mmCIF file of C-alpha atoms in Angstrom:
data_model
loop_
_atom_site.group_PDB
_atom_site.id
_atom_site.type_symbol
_atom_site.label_atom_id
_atom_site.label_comp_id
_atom_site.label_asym_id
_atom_site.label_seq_id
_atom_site.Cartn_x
_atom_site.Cartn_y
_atom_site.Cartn_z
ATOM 1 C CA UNK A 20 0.000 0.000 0.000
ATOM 2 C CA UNK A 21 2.957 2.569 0.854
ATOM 3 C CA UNK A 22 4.992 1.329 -2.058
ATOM 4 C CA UNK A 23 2.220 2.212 -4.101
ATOM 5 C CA UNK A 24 1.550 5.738 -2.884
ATOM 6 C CA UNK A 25 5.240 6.281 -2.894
ATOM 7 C CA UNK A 26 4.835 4.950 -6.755
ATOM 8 C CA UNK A 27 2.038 7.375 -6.630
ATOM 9 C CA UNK A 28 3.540 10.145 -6.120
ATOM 10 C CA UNK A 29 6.890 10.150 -7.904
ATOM 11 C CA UNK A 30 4.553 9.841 -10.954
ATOM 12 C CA UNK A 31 3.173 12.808 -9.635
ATOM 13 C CA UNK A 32 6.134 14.421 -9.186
ATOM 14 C CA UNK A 33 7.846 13.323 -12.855
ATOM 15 C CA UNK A 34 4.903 14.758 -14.465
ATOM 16 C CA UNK A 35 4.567 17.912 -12.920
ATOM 17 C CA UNK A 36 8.431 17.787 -13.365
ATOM 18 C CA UNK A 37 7.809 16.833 -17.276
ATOM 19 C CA UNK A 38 5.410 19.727 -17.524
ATOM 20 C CA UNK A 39 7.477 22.154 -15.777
ATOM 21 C CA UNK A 40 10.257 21.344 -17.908
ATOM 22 C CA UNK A 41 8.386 21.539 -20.660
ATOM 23 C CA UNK A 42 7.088 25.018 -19.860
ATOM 24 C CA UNK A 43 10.559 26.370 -19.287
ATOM 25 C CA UNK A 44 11.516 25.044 -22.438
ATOM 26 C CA UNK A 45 8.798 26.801 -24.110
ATOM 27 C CA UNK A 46 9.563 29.846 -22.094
ATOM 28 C CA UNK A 47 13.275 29.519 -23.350
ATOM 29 C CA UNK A 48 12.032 29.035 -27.138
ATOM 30 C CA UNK A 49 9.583 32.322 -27.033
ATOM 31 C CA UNK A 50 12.160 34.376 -25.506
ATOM 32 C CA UNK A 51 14.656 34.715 -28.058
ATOM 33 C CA UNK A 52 11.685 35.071 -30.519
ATOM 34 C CA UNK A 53 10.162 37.615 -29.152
ATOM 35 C CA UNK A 54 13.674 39.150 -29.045
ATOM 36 C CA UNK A 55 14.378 38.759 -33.154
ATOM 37 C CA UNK A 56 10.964 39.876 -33.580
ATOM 38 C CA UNK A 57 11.231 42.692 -31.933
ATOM 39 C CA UNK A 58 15.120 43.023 -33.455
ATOM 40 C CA UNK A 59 13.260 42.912 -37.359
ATOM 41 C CA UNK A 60 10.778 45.422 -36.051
ATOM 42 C CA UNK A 61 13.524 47.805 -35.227
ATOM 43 C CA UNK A 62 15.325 47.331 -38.589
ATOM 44 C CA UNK A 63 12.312 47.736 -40.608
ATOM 45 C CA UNK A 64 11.087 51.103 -38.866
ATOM 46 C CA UNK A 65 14.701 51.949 -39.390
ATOM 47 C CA UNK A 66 14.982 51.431 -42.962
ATOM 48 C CA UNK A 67 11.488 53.486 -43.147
ATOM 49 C CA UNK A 68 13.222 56.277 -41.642
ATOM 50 C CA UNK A 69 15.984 56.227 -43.719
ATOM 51 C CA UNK A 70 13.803 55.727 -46.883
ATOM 52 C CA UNK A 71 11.831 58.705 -45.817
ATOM 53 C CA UNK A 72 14.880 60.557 -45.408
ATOM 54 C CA UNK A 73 16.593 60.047 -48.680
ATOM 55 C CA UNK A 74 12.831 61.094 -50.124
ATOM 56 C CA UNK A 75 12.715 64.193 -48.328
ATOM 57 C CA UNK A 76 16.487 64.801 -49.316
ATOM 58 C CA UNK A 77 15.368 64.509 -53.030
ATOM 59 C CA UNK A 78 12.011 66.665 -52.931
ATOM 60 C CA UNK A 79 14.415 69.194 -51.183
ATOM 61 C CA UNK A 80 16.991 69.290 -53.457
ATOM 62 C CA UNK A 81 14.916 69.510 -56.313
ATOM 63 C CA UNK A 82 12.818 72.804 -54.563
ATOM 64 C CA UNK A 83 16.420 74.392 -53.819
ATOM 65 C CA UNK A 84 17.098 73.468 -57.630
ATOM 66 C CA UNK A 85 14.207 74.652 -59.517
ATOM 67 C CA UNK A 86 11.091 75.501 -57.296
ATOM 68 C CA UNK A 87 8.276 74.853 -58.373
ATOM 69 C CA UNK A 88 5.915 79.079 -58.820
ATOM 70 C CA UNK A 89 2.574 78.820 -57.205
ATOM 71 C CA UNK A 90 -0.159 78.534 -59.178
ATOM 72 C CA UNK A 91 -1.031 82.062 -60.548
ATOM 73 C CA UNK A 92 2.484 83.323 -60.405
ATOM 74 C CA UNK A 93 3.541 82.407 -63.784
ATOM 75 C CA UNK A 94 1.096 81.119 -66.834
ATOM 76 C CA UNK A 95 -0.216 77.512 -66.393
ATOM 77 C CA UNK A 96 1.877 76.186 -69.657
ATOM 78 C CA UNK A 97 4.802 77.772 -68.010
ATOM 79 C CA UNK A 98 4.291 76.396 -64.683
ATOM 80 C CA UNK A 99 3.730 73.017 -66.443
ATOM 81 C CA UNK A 100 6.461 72.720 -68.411
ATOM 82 C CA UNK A 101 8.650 73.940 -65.180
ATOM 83 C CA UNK A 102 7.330 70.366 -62.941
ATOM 84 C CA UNK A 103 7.981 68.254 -66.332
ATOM 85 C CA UNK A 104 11.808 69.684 -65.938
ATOM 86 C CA UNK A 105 11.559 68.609 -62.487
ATOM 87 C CA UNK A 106 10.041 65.418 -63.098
ATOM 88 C CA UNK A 107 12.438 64.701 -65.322
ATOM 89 C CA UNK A 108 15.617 65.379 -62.911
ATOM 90 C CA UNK A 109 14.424 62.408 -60.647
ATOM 91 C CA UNK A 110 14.234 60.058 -63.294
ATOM 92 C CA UNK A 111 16.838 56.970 -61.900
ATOM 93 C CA UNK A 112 16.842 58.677 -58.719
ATOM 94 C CA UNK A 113 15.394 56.895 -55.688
ATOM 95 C CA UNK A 114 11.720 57.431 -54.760
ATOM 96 C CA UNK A 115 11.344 58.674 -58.240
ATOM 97 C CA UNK A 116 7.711 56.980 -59.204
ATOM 98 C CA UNK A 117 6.260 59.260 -55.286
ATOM 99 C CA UNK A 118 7.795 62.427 -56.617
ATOM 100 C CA UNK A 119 6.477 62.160 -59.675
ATOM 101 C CA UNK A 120 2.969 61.281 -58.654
ATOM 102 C CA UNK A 121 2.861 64.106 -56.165
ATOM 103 C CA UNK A 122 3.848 66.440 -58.427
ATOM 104 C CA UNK A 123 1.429 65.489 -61.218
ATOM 105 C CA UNK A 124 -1.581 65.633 -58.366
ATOM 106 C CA UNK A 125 -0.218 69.088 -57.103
ATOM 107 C CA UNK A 126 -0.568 70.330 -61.083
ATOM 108 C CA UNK A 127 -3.985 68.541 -61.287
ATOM 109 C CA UNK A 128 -5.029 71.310 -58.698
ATOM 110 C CA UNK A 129 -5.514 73.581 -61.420
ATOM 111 C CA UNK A 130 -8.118 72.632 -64.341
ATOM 112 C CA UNK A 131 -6.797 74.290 -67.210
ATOM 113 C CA UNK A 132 -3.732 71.656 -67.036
ATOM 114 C CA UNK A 133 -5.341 68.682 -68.283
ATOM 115 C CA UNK A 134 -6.775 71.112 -71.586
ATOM 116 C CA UNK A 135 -3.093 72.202 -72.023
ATOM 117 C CA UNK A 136 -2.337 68.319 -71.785
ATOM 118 C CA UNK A 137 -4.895 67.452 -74.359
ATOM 119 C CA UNK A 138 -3.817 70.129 -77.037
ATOM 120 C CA UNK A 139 -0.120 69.598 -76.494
ATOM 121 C CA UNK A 140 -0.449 65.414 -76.876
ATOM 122 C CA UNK A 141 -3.659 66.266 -80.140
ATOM 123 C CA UNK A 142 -2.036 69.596 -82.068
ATOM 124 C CA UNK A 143 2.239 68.913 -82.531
ATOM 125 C CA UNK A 144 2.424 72.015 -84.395
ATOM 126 C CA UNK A 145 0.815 74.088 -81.082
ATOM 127 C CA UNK A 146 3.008 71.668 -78.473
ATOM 128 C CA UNK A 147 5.887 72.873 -80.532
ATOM 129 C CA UNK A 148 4.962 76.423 -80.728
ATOM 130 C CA UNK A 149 4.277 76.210 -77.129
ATOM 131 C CA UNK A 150 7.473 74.006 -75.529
ATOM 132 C CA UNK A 151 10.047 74.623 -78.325
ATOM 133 C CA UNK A 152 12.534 72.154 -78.144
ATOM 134 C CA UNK A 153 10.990 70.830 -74.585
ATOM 135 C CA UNK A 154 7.670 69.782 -76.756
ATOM 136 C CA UNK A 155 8.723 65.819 -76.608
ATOM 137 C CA UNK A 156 9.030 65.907 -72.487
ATOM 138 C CA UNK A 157 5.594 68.290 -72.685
ATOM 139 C CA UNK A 158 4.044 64.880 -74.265
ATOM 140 C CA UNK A 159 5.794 62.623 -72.040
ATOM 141 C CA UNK A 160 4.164 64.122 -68.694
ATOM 142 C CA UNK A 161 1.035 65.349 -70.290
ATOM 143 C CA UNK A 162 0.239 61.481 -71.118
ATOM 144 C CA UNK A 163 1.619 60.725 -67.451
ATOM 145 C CA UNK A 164 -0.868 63.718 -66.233
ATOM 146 C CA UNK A 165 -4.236 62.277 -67.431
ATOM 147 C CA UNK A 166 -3.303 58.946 -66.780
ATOM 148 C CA UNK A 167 -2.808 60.429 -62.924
ATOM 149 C CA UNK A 168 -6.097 61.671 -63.554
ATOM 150 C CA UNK A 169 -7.560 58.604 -64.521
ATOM 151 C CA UNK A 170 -6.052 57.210 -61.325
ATOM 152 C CA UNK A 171 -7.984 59.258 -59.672
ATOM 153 C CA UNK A 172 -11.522 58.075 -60.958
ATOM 154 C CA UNK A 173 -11.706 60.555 -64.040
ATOM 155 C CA UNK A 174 -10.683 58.376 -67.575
ATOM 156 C CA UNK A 175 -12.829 60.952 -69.273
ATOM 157 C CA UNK A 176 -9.993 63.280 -70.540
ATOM 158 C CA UNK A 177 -7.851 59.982 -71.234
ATOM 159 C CA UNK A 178 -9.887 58.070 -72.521
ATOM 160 C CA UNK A 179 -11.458 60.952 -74.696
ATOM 161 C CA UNK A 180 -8.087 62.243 -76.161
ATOM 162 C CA UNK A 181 -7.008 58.338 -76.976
ATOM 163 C CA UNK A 182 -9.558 58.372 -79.529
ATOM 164 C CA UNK A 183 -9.119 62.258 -81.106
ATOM 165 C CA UNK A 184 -4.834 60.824 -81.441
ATOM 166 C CA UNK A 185 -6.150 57.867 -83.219
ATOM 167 C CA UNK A 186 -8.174 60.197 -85.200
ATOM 168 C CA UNK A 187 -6.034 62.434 -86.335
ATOM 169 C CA UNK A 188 -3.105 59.792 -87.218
ATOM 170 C CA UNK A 189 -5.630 57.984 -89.183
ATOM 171 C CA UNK A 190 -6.483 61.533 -91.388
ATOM 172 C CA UNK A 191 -3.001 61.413 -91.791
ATOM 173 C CA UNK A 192 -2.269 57.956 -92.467
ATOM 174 C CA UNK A 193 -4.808 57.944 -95.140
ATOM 175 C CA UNK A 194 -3.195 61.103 -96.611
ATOM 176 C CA UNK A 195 0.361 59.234 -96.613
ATOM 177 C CA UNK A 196 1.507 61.643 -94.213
ATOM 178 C CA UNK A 197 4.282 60.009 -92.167
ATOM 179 C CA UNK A 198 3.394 60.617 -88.443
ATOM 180 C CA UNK A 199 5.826 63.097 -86.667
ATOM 181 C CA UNK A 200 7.918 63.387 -83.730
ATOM 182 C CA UNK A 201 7.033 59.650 -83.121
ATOM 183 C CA UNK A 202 3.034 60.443 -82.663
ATOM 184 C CA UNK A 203 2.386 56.636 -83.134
ATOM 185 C CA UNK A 204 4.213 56.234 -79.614
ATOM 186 C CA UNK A 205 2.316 58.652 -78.078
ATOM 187 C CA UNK A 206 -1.258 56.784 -79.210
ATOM 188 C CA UNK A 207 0.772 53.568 -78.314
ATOM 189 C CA UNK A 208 1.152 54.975 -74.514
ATOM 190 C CA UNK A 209 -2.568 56.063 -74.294
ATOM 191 C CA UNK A 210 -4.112 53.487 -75.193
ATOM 192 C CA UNK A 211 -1.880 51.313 -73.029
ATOM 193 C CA UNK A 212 -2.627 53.686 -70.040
ATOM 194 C CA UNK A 213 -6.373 53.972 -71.147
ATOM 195 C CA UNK A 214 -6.610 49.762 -71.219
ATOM 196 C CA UNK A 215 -5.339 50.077 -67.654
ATOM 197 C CA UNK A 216 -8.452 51.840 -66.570
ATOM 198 C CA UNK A 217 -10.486 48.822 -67.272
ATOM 199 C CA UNK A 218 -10.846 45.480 -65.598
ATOM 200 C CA UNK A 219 -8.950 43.148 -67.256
ATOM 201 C CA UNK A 220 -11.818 40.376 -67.132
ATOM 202 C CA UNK A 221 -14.161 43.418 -69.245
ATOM 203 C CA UNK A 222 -11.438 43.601 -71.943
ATOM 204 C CA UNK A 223 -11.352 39.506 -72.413
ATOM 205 C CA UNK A 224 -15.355 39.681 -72.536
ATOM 206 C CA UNK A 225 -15.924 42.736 -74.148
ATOM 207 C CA UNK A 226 -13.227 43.963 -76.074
ATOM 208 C CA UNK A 227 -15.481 45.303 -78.736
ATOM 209 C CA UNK A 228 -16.954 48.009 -76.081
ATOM 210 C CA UNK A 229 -13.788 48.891 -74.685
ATOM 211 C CA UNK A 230 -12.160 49.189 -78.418
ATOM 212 C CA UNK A 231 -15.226 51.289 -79.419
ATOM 213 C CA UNK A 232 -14.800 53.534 -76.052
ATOM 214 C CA UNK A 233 -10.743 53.697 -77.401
ATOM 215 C CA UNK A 234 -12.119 55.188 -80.378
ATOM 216 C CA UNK A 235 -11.152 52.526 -82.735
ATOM 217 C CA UNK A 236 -12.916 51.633 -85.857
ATOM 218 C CA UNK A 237 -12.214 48.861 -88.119
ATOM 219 C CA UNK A 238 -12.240 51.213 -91.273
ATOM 220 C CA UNK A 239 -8.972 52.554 -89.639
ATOM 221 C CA UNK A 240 -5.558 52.896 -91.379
ATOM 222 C CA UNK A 241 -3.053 49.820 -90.816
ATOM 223 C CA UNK A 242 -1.144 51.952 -88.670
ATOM 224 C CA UNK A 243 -3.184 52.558 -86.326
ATOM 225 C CA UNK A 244 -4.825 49.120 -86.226
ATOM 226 C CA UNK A 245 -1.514 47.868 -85.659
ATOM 227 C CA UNK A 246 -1.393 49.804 -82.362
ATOM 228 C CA UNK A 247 -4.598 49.110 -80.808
ATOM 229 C CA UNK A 248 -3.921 45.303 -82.044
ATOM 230 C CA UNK A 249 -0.375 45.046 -80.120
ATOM 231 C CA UNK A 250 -1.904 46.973 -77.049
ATOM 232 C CA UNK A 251 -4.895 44.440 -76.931
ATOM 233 C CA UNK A 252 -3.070 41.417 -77.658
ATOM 234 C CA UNK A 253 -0.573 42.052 -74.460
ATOM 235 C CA UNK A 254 -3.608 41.920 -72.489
ATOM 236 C CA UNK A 255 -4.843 38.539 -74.269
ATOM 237 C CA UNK A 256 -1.598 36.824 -73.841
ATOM 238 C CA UNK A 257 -1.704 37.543 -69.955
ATOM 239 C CA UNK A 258 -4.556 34.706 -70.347
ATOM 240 C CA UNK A 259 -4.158 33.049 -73.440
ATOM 241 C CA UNK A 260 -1.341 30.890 -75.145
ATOM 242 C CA UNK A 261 0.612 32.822 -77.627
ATOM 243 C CA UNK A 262 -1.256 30.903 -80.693
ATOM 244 C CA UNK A 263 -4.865 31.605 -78.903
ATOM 245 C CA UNK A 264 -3.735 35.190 -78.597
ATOM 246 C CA UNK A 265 -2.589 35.778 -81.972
ATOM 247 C CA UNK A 266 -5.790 33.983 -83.628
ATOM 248 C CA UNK A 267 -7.967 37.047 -81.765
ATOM 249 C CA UNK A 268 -6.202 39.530 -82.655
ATOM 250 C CA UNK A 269 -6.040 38.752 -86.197
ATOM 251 C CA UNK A 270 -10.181 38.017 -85.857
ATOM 252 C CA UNK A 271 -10.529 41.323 -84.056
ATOM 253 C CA UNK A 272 -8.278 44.072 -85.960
ATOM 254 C CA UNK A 273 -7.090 42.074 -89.028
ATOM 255 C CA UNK A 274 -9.693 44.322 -90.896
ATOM 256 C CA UNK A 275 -9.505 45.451 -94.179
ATOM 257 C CA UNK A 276 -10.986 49.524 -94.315
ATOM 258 C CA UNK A 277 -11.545 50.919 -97.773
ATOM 259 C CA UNK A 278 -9.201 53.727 -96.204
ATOM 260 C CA UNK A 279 -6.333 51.808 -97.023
ATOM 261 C CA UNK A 280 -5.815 52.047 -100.241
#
């Protein structure tokens, strides 16, 4: 009877001493967890500091550099054409893409931007007349201007002067005017930002409606075709096969107009 209480109670005692052990272990484990956690937690608000740092070192240098007039101060093409330098100094420079992008909103502020936007990317002769030798960056951040816009929940302007580009390059196309100052890259770049305002599932579906919204028409000039084809089809092969990709492009824009000739 006392052998087996005895028995009793060292097995007791070995458990408790198994769980005890067990806890301490456990404690011991978390410990130096809790210790690297904390350790990664440091670094990482650490490198956030110094990332913000090296931003605000950049948007500084740049306002030392070439400030940027309040709106009013100097004419809004002006004032434009003085962010698209700026812009354009950050380019390969860290925290490039958030300079940019506050920038472009800070223009949006004022209205009259996105019409300057429109007739420098629609009437080359005007962006010339207006930006001299500085017309090609004028197109470059006007097309990165609506597309902020569009970003913001208003595709109207970018969507709308998509189709007037592809309009005009068509007139011209059909006239065997060759397009100027590389045009055909600027339509290339707003339809591939306009494509982005859609859901990607809409343009599998429905690319008729978004094609027709692009302003394209199958009576188009070659040229242009060509672009809204390539534009399309990079969407397509995101969820196609190469072969199935191809086959619906040529089905969609392998038209043949009476415009060309």
């Amino acid at each position: 009877m006392i052998n087996k209480k005895i028995s009793s109670v060292i097995s007791v005692a070995l458990i408790a001493a198994l769980v005890g052990g067990a806890y301490l272990y456990s404690s011991e484990q978390e410990q130096p967890q809790k210790v690297v956690a904390a350790q990664l937690d440091d670094n990482e608000s650490g490198q956030v500091s110094k990332l913000k740092k090296l931003s605000d070192e950049l948007t500084a240098q740049i306002n030392q550099q070439q400030p940027l007039p309040r709106d009013g101060e100097v004419t809004t093409k002006e004032r434009m054409l003085i962010s698209f330098q700026r812009m354009q100094s950050t380019v390969g420079k860290f925290n490039s893409s958030s300079f940019v992008k506050a920038e472009l909103r800070e223009l949006l502020h004022n209205p009259e931007t996105v019409e300057v936007a429109q007739a420098t990317l629609l009437d080359l002769d005007a962006a010339i007349a207006e930006f001299g030798d500085e017309q090609a960056l004028a197109r470059v951040y006007s097309i990165k201007l609506l597309n902020e816009l569009a970003k913001l929940g208003d595709a109207g302007p970018l969507h709308d002067t998509t189709a007037r580009l592809a309009q005009t390059l068509n007139e011209q196309a059909n006239q065997n005017i060759e397009f100027k100052k590389r045009q055909d890259l600027d339509l290339e770049e707003l339809v591939h930002a306009s494509l982005d305002t859609f859901d990607e599932q809409q343009i599998i579906d429905q690319p008729h409606t978004v094609m027709s919204e692009l302003g394209y028409f199958d009576d188009q000039h070659e040229k242009v075709r060509k672009i809204y084809a390539n534009m399309f089809g990079s969407v397509f092969m995101r969820h196609a096969s190469i072969d199935e990709s191809i086959a619906r492009v040529q089905a969609l824009f392998n038209k043949q107009g009476a415009s060309n000739g």
